């Protein structure tokens, strides 16, 4: 499909679940831009710059994926860069209500920009950045859940 699609999120940090969605989108769109939003209500572990660097490293095998950060509203960003589509990942039914609320609001802000939902590979349907951080904090094994660069960054952060 032609055009630019945006994958927005906190990515604190990027996991194989996020990467699965990014890879699926990258097979369909000309360009996929992963955009890190600073959601202060989530008290992030990594700074936006650190999160961006980890995404750049983890997506280096995908030549149509770019990475950016933004401090404002998603729809303002999408308009600025003339994106046609916003991509969100769905893990389980529990994601659905929240995503529906955000999508309805975004549609109200700009009804020309569509939101597409991509279902993750079943093996990642339990996976979230919060779970990964919790396991890493107590020195559990996370190498099957996150790219190598993230595994290393979490090990450094929690001094294993
Ligand atoms: P946000 O704060 O916007 O929810 P996240 O970084 O938690 O940011 O998620 C960004 C996007 O990635 C969301 O669309 C979310 O549903 C999706 N996502 C997160 N984890 C997974 C996963 N394991 N599988 C598929 N999609 C996921």
PDB file of C-alpha atoms and ligand atoms in Angstrom:
ATOM      1  CA  UNK A   1       0.000   0.000   0.000  1.00  0.00           C
ATOM      2  CA  UNK A   2       1.427   3.397  -0.851  1.00  0.00           C
ATOM      3  CA  UNK A   3       2.000   6.133   1.675  1.00  0.00           C
ATOM      4  CA  UNK A   4       3.179   6.746   5.192  1.00  0.00           C
ATOM      5  CA  UNK A   5       1.853   4.874   8.227  1.00  0.00           C
ATOM      6  CA  UNK A   6       2.601   5.858  11.808  1.00  0.00           C
ATOM      7  CA  UNK A   7       3.096   3.400  14.680  1.00  0.00           C
ATOM      8  CA  UNK A   8       2.649   5.557  17.800  1.00  0.00           C
ATOM      9  CA  UNK A   9       3.296   4.460  21.368  1.00  0.00           C
ATOM     10  CA  UNK A  10       5.329   4.762  24.535  1.00  0.00           C
ATOM     11  CA  UNK A  11       7.778   1.963  23.608  1.00  0.00           C
ATOM     12  CA  UNK A  12       9.265   1.995  27.117  1.00  0.00           C
ATOM     13  CA  UNK A  13      11.052  -0.133  25.936  1.00  0.00           C
ATOM     14  CA  UNK A  14      10.282  -1.744  22.548  1.00  0.00           C
ATOM     15  CA  UNK A  15       9.434  -5.481  22.818  1.00  0.00           C
ATOM     16  CA  UNK A  16       9.116  -8.317  20.278  1.00  0.00           C
ATOM     17  CA  UNK A  17       5.350  -7.632  20.411  1.00  0.00           C
ATOM     18  CA  UNK A  18       5.876  -4.077  19.122  1.00  0.00           C
ATOM     19  CA  UNK A  19       8.402  -5.348  16.575  1.00  0.00           C
ATOM     20  CA  UNK A  20       5.917  -7.928  15.269  1.00  0.00           C
ATOM     21  CA  UNK A  21       3.407  -5.134  14.556  1.00  0.00           C
ATOM     22  CA  UNK A  22       6.081  -2.894  12.972  1.00  0.00           C
ATOM     23  CA  UNK A  23       7.298  -5.733  10.709  1.00  0.00           C
ATOM     24  CA  UNK A  24       3.744  -6.545   9.584  1.00  0.00           C
ATOM     25  CA  UNK A  25       3.078  -2.866   8.805  1.00  0.00           C
ATOM     26  CA  UNK A  26       6.409  -2.523   6.977  1.00  0.00           C
ATOM     27  CA  UNK A  27       5.377  -5.322   4.596  1.00  0.00           C
ATOM     28  CA  UNK A  28       2.248  -3.371   3.609  1.00  0.00           C
ATOM     29  CA  UNK A  29       3.175   0.345   3.572  1.00  0.00           C
ATOM     30  CA  UNK A  30       5.888   2.255   1.685  1.00  0.00           C
ATOM     31  CA  UNK A  31       7.139   3.861   4.878  1.00  0.00           C
ATOM     32  CA  UNK A  32       6.403   3.102   8.516  1.00  0.00           C
ATOM     33  CA  UNK A  33       7.337   5.768  11.059  1.00  0.00           C
ATOM     34  CA  UNK A  34       7.582   4.594  14.666  1.00  0.00           C
ATOM     35  CA  UNK A  35       6.848   7.615  16.854  1.00  0.00           C
ATOM     36  CA  UNK A  36       7.692   7.716  20.559  1.00  0.00           C
ATOM     37  CA  UNK A  37       5.280   9.782  22.626  1.00  0.00           C
ATOM     38  CA  UNK A  38       6.214  10.922  26.086  1.00  0.00           C
ATOM     39  CA  UNK A  39       3.313   9.769  28.211  1.00  0.00           C
ATOM     40  CA  UNK A  40       4.280  11.219  31.602  1.00  0.00           C
ATOM     41  CA  UNK A  41       1.387   9.482  33.362  1.00  0.00           C
ATOM     42  CA  UNK A  42       3.234   6.203  32.744  1.00  0.00           C
ATOM     43  CA  UNK A  43       6.470   7.384  34.581  1.00  0.00           C
ATOM     44  CA  UNK A  44       8.830   6.124  31.882  1.00  0.00           C
ATOM     45  CA  UNK A  45      11.985   4.141  32.667  1.00  0.00           C
ATOM     46  CA  UNK A  46      13.847   5.318  29.538  1.00  0.00           C
ATOM     47  CA  UNK A  47      14.032   8.839  28.095  1.00  0.00           C
ATOM     48  CA  UNK A  48      12.500   9.488  24.675  1.00  0.00           C
ATOM     49  CA  UNK A  49      16.026   9.644  23.170  1.00  0.00           C
ATOM     50  CA  UNK A  50      16.961   6.292  24.740  1.00  0.00           C
ATOM     51  CA  UNK A  51      13.707   4.703  23.542  1.00  0.00           C
ATOM     52  CA  UNK A  52      14.264   6.046  20.026  1.00  0.00           C
ATOM     53  CA  UNK A  53      17.838   4.705  19.936  1.00  0.00           C
ATOM     54  CA  UNK A  54      16.631   1.235  21.018  1.00  0.00           C
ATOM     55  CA  UNK A  55      13.970   1.243  18.270  1.00  0.00           C
ATOM     56  CA  UNK A  56      16.515   2.349  15.638  1.00  0.00           C
ATOM     57  CA  UNK A  57      18.790  -0.552  16.627  1.00  0.00           C
ATOM     58  CA  UNK A  58      15.944  -3.063  16.778  1.00  0.00           C
ATOM     59  CA  UNK A  59      14.546  -2.119  13.347  1.00  0.00           C
ATOM     60  CA  UNK A  60      17.873  -1.798  11.490  1.00  0.00           C
ATOM     61  CA  UNK A  61      16.888  -4.823   9.309  1.00  0.00           C
ATOM     62  CA  UNK A  62      13.836  -2.944   7.962  1.00  0.00           C
ATOM     63  CA  UNK A  63      14.841  -0.328   5.395  1.00  0.00           C
ATOM     64  CA  UNK A  64      11.431   1.387   5.146  1.00  0.00           C
ATOM     65  CA  UNK A  65      11.108   2.002   8.899  1.00  0.00           C
ATOM     66  CA  UNK A  66      12.035   5.389  10.401  1.00  0.00           C
ATOM     67  CA  UNK A  67      11.911   6.582  14.007  1.00  0.00           C
ATOM     68  CA  UNK A  68      10.858   9.891  15.541  1.00  0.00           C
ATOM     69  CA  UNK A  69       9.725  11.396  18.849  1.00  0.00           C
ATOM     70  CA  UNK A  70       6.942  13.892  19.536  1.00  0.00           C
ATOM     71  CA  UNK A  71       5.679  15.792  22.553  1.00  0.00           C
ATOM     72  CA  UNK A  72       2.221  16.797  21.351  1.00  0.00           C
ATOM     73  CA  UNK A  73      -1.007  15.268  20.063  1.00  0.00           C
ATOM     74  CA  UNK A  74      -0.769  12.274  17.749  1.00  0.00           C
ATOM     75  CA  UNK A  75      -3.219  13.745  15.236  1.00  0.00           C
ATOM     76  CA  UNK A  76      -1.217  16.997  15.010  1.00  0.00           C
ATOM     77  CA  UNK A  77       1.893  14.952  14.243  1.00  0.00           C
ATOM     78  CA  UNK A  78       0.028  12.855  11.655  1.00  0.00           C
ATOM     79  CA  UNK A  79      -1.188  16.020   9.912  1.00  0.00           C
ATOM     80  CA  UNK A  80       2.277  17.615   9.968  1.00  0.00           C
ATOM     81  CA  UNK A  81       3.909  14.639   8.245  1.00  0.00           C
ATOM     82  CA  UNK A  82       0.872  13.933   6.015  1.00  0.00           C
ATOM     83  CA  UNK A  83       0.399  10.364   7.200  1.00  0.00           C
ATOM     84  CA  UNK A  84      -2.578   8.448   5.796  1.00  0.00           C
ATOM     85  CA  UNK A  85      -2.782   5.734   8.430  1.00  0.00           C
ATOM     86  CA  UNK A  86      -2.165   5.117  12.126  1.00  0.00           C
ATOM     87  CA  UNK A  87      -1.281   1.552  13.091  1.00  0.00           C
ATOM     88  CA  UNK A  88      -2.140   0.124  16.497  1.00  0.00           C
ATOM     89  CA  UNK A  89      -1.492  -3.377  17.745  1.00  0.00           C
ATOM     90  CA  UNK A  90      -4.121  -5.541  19.399  1.00  0.00           C
ATOM     91  CA  UNK A  91      -3.122  -8.202  21.878  1.00  0.00           C
ATOM     92  CA  UNK A  92      -6.340  -9.309  23.523  1.00  0.00           C
ATOM     93  CA  UNK A  93      -9.940  -8.242  23.961  1.00  0.00           C
ATOM     94  CA  UNK A  94      -8.743  -6.182  26.933  1.00  0.00           C
ATOM     95  CA  UNK A  95      -7.006  -3.747  24.539  1.00  0.00           C
ATOM     96  CA  UNK A  96     -10.193  -3.215  22.575  1.00  0.00           C
ATOM     97  CA  UNK A  97     -12.130  -0.756  24.731  1.00  0.00           C
ATOM     98  CA  UNK A  98      -9.211   1.607  25.247  1.00  0.00           C
ATOM     99  CA  UNK A  99      -8.299   1.519  21.564  1.00  0.00           C
ATOM    100  CA  UNK A 100     -11.894   2.176  20.518  1.00  0.00           C
ATOM    101  CA  UNK A 101     -12.039   5.237  22.749  1.00  0.00           C
ATOM    102  CA  UNK A 102      -8.780   6.684  21.409  1.00  0.00           C
ATOM    103  CA  UNK A 103      -9.695   5.910  17.808  1.00  0.00           C
ATOM    104  CA  UNK A 104     -13.108   7.566  18.090  1.00  0.00           C
ATOM    105  CA  UNK A 105     -11.477  10.662  19.561  1.00  0.00           C
ATOM    106  CA  UNK A 106      -8.779  10.734  16.875  1.00  0.00           C
ATOM    107  CA  UNK A 107     -11.436  10.390  14.180  1.00  0.00           C
ATOM    108  CA  UNK A 108     -13.232  13.384  15.645  1.00  0.00           C
ATOM    109  CA  UNK A 109     -10.001  15.387  15.396  1.00  0.00           C
ATOM    110  CA  UNK A 110      -9.339  14.384  11.783  1.00  0.00           C
ATOM    111  CA  UNK A 111     -11.597  11.970   9.967  1.00  0.00           C
ATOM    112  CA  UNK A 112      -9.319  11.705   6.932  1.00  0.00           C
ATOM    113  CA  UNK A 113      -6.667   9.782   8.848  1.00  0.00           C
ATOM    114  CA  UNK A 114      -7.594   6.108   9.330  1.00  0.00           C
ATOM    115  CA  UNK A 115      -6.553   3.850  12.206  1.00  0.00           C
ATOM    116  CA  UNK A 116      -5.733   0.257  11.243  1.00  0.00           C
ATOM    117  CA  UNK A 117      -5.457  -2.495  13.836  1.00  0.00           C
ATOM    118  CA  UNK A 118      -2.968  -5.295  13.475  1.00  0.00           C
ATOM    119  CA  UNK A 119      -3.321  -8.473  15.512  1.00  0.00           C
ATOM    120  CA  UNK A 120      -0.119  -9.654  17.062  1.00  0.00           C
ATOM    121  CA  UNK A 121       1.359 -13.107  16.735  1.00  0.00           C
ATOM    122  CA  UNK A 122      -0.265 -15.254  19.471  1.00  0.00           C
ATOM    123  CA  UNK A 123       3.069 -15.838  21.156  1.00  0.00           C
ATOM    124  CA  UNK A 124       3.246 -12.124  22.048  1.00  0.00           C
ATOM    125  CA  UNK A 125      -0.336 -11.618  23.159  1.00  0.00           C
ATOM    126  CA  UNK A 126       0.685 -11.591  26.847  1.00  0.00           C
ATOM    127  CA  UNK A 127       3.663  -9.321  26.316  1.00  0.00           C
ATOM    128  CA  UNK A 128       3.896  -5.686  27.414  1.00  0.00           C
ATOM    129  CA  UNK A 129       6.711  -3.254  28.235  1.00  0.00           C
ATOM    130  CA  UNK A 130       5.516  -3.198  31.869  1.00  0.00           C
ATOM    131  CA  UNK A 131       5.782  -6.985  32.239  1.00  0.00           C
ATOM    132  CA  UNK A 132       9.260  -6.971  30.702  1.00  0.00           C
ATOM    133  CA  UNK A 133      10.417  -4.207  33.089  1.00  0.00           C
ATOM    134  CA  UNK A 134       8.996  -6.092  36.059  1.00  0.00           C
ATOM    135  CA  UNK A 135      10.822  -9.314  35.120  1.00  0.00           C
ATOM    136  CA  UNK A 136      14.084  -7.432  34.403  1.00  0.00           C
ATOM    137  CA  UNK A 137      13.889  -5.538  37.696  1.00  0.00           C
ATOM    138  CA  UNK A 138      13.997  -8.859  39.560  1.00  0.00           C
ATOM    139  CA  UNK A 139      16.700 -10.234  37.259  1.00  0.00           C
ATOM    140  CA  UNK A 140      14.501 -12.706  35.363  1.00  0.00           C
ATOM    141  CA  UNK A 141      15.329 -13.884  31.828  1.00  0.00           C
ATOM    142  CA  UNK A 142      13.865 -11.643  29.093  1.00  0.00           C
ATOM    143  CA  UNK A 143      15.918 -12.523  26.026  1.00  0.00           C
ATOM    144  CA  UNK A 144      12.946 -14.215  24.283  1.00  0.00           C
ATOM    145  CA  UNK A 145      10.776 -11.140  24.863  1.00  0.00           C
ATOM    146  CA  UNK A 146      12.885  -8.207  23.658  1.00  0.00           C
ATOM    147  CA  UNK A 147      15.544  -7.423  21.024  1.00  0.00           C
ATOM    148  CA  UNK A 148      19.195  -7.854  22.150  1.00  0.00           C
ATOM    149  CA  UNK A 149      19.807  -4.092  22.493  1.00  0.00           C
ATOM    150  CA  UNK A 150      16.848  -3.826  24.896  1.00  0.00           C
ATOM    151  CA  UNK A 151      17.974  -6.859  26.899  1.00  0.00           C
ATOM    152  CA  UNK A 152      21.356  -5.173  27.358  1.00  0.00           C
ATOM    153  CA  UNK A 153      19.876  -1.767  28.221  1.00  0.00           C
ATOM    154  CA  UNK A 154      17.593  -3.321  30.867  1.00  0.00           C
ATOM    155  CA  UNK A 155      20.488  -5.335  32.327  1.00  0.00           C
ATOM    156  CA  UNK A 156      22.510  -2.116  32.626  1.00  0.00           C
ATOM    157  CA  UNK A 157      19.576  -0.226  34.110  1.00  0.00           C
ATOM    158  CA  UNK A 158      18.972  -2.869  36.761  1.00  0.00           C
ATOM    159  CA  UNK A 159      22.683  -3.688  37.214  1.00  0.00           C
ATOM    160  CA  UNK A 160      22.774  -7.424  36.784  1.00  0.00           C
TER     161      UNK A 160
HETATM  162  P1  LIG B   1       0.714   3.195  24.449  1.00  0.00           P
HETATM  163  O1  LIG B   1       1.131   3.935  25.677  1.00  0.00           O
HETATM  164  O2  LIG B   1       0.348   4.098  23.308  1.00  0.00           O
HETATM  165  O3  LIG B   1      -0.310   2.106  24.672  1.00  0.00           O
HETATM  166  P2  LIG B   1       2.635   1.072  24.040  1.00  0.00           P
HETATM  167  O4  LIG B   1       4.109   1.219  23.834  1.00  0.00           O
HETATM  168  O5  LIG B   1       2.180   0.351  25.257  1.00  0.00           O
HETATM  169  O6  LIG B   1       2.065   2.539  23.962  1.00  0.00           O
HETATM  170  O7  LIG B   1       2.004   0.365  22.780  1.00  0.00           O
HETATM  171  C1  LIG B   1       2.171   0.885  21.485  1.00  0.00           C
HETATM  172  C2  LIG B   1       1.368   0.043  20.512  1.00  0.00           C
HETATM  173  O8  LIG B   1       1.893  -1.280  20.463  1.00  0.00           O
HETATM  174  C3  LIG B   1      -0.095  -0.112  20.916  1.00  0.00           C
HETATM  175  O9  LIG B   1      -0.876  -0.154  19.737  1.00  0.00           O
HETATM  176  C4  LIG B   1      -0.138  -1.442  21.616  1.00  0.00           C
HETATM  177  O10 LIG B   1      -1.415  -2.044  21.543  1.00  0.00           O
HETATM  178  C5  LIG B   1       0.880  -2.212  20.789  1.00  0.00           C
HETATM  179  N1  LIG B   1       1.483  -3.302  21.526  1.00  0.00           N
HETATM  180  C6  LIG B   1       2.129  -3.284  22.707  1.00  0.00           C
HETATM  181  N2  LIG B   1       2.543  -4.517  23.069  1.00  0.00           N
HETATM  182  C7  LIG B   1       2.143  -5.343  22.074  1.00  0.00           C
HETATM  183  C8  LIG B   1       2.223  -6.756  21.845  1.00  0.00           C
HETATM  184  N3  LIG B   1       2.790  -7.591  22.715  1.00  0.00           N
HETATM  185  N4  LIG B   1       1.690  -7.229  20.707  1.00  0.00           N
HETATM  186  C9  LIG B   1       1.092  -6.395  19.839  1.00  0.00           C
HETATM  187  N5  LIG B   1       0.954  -5.094  19.988  1.00  0.00           N
HETATM  188  C10 LIG B   1       1.464  -4.561  21.091  1.00  0.00           C
END
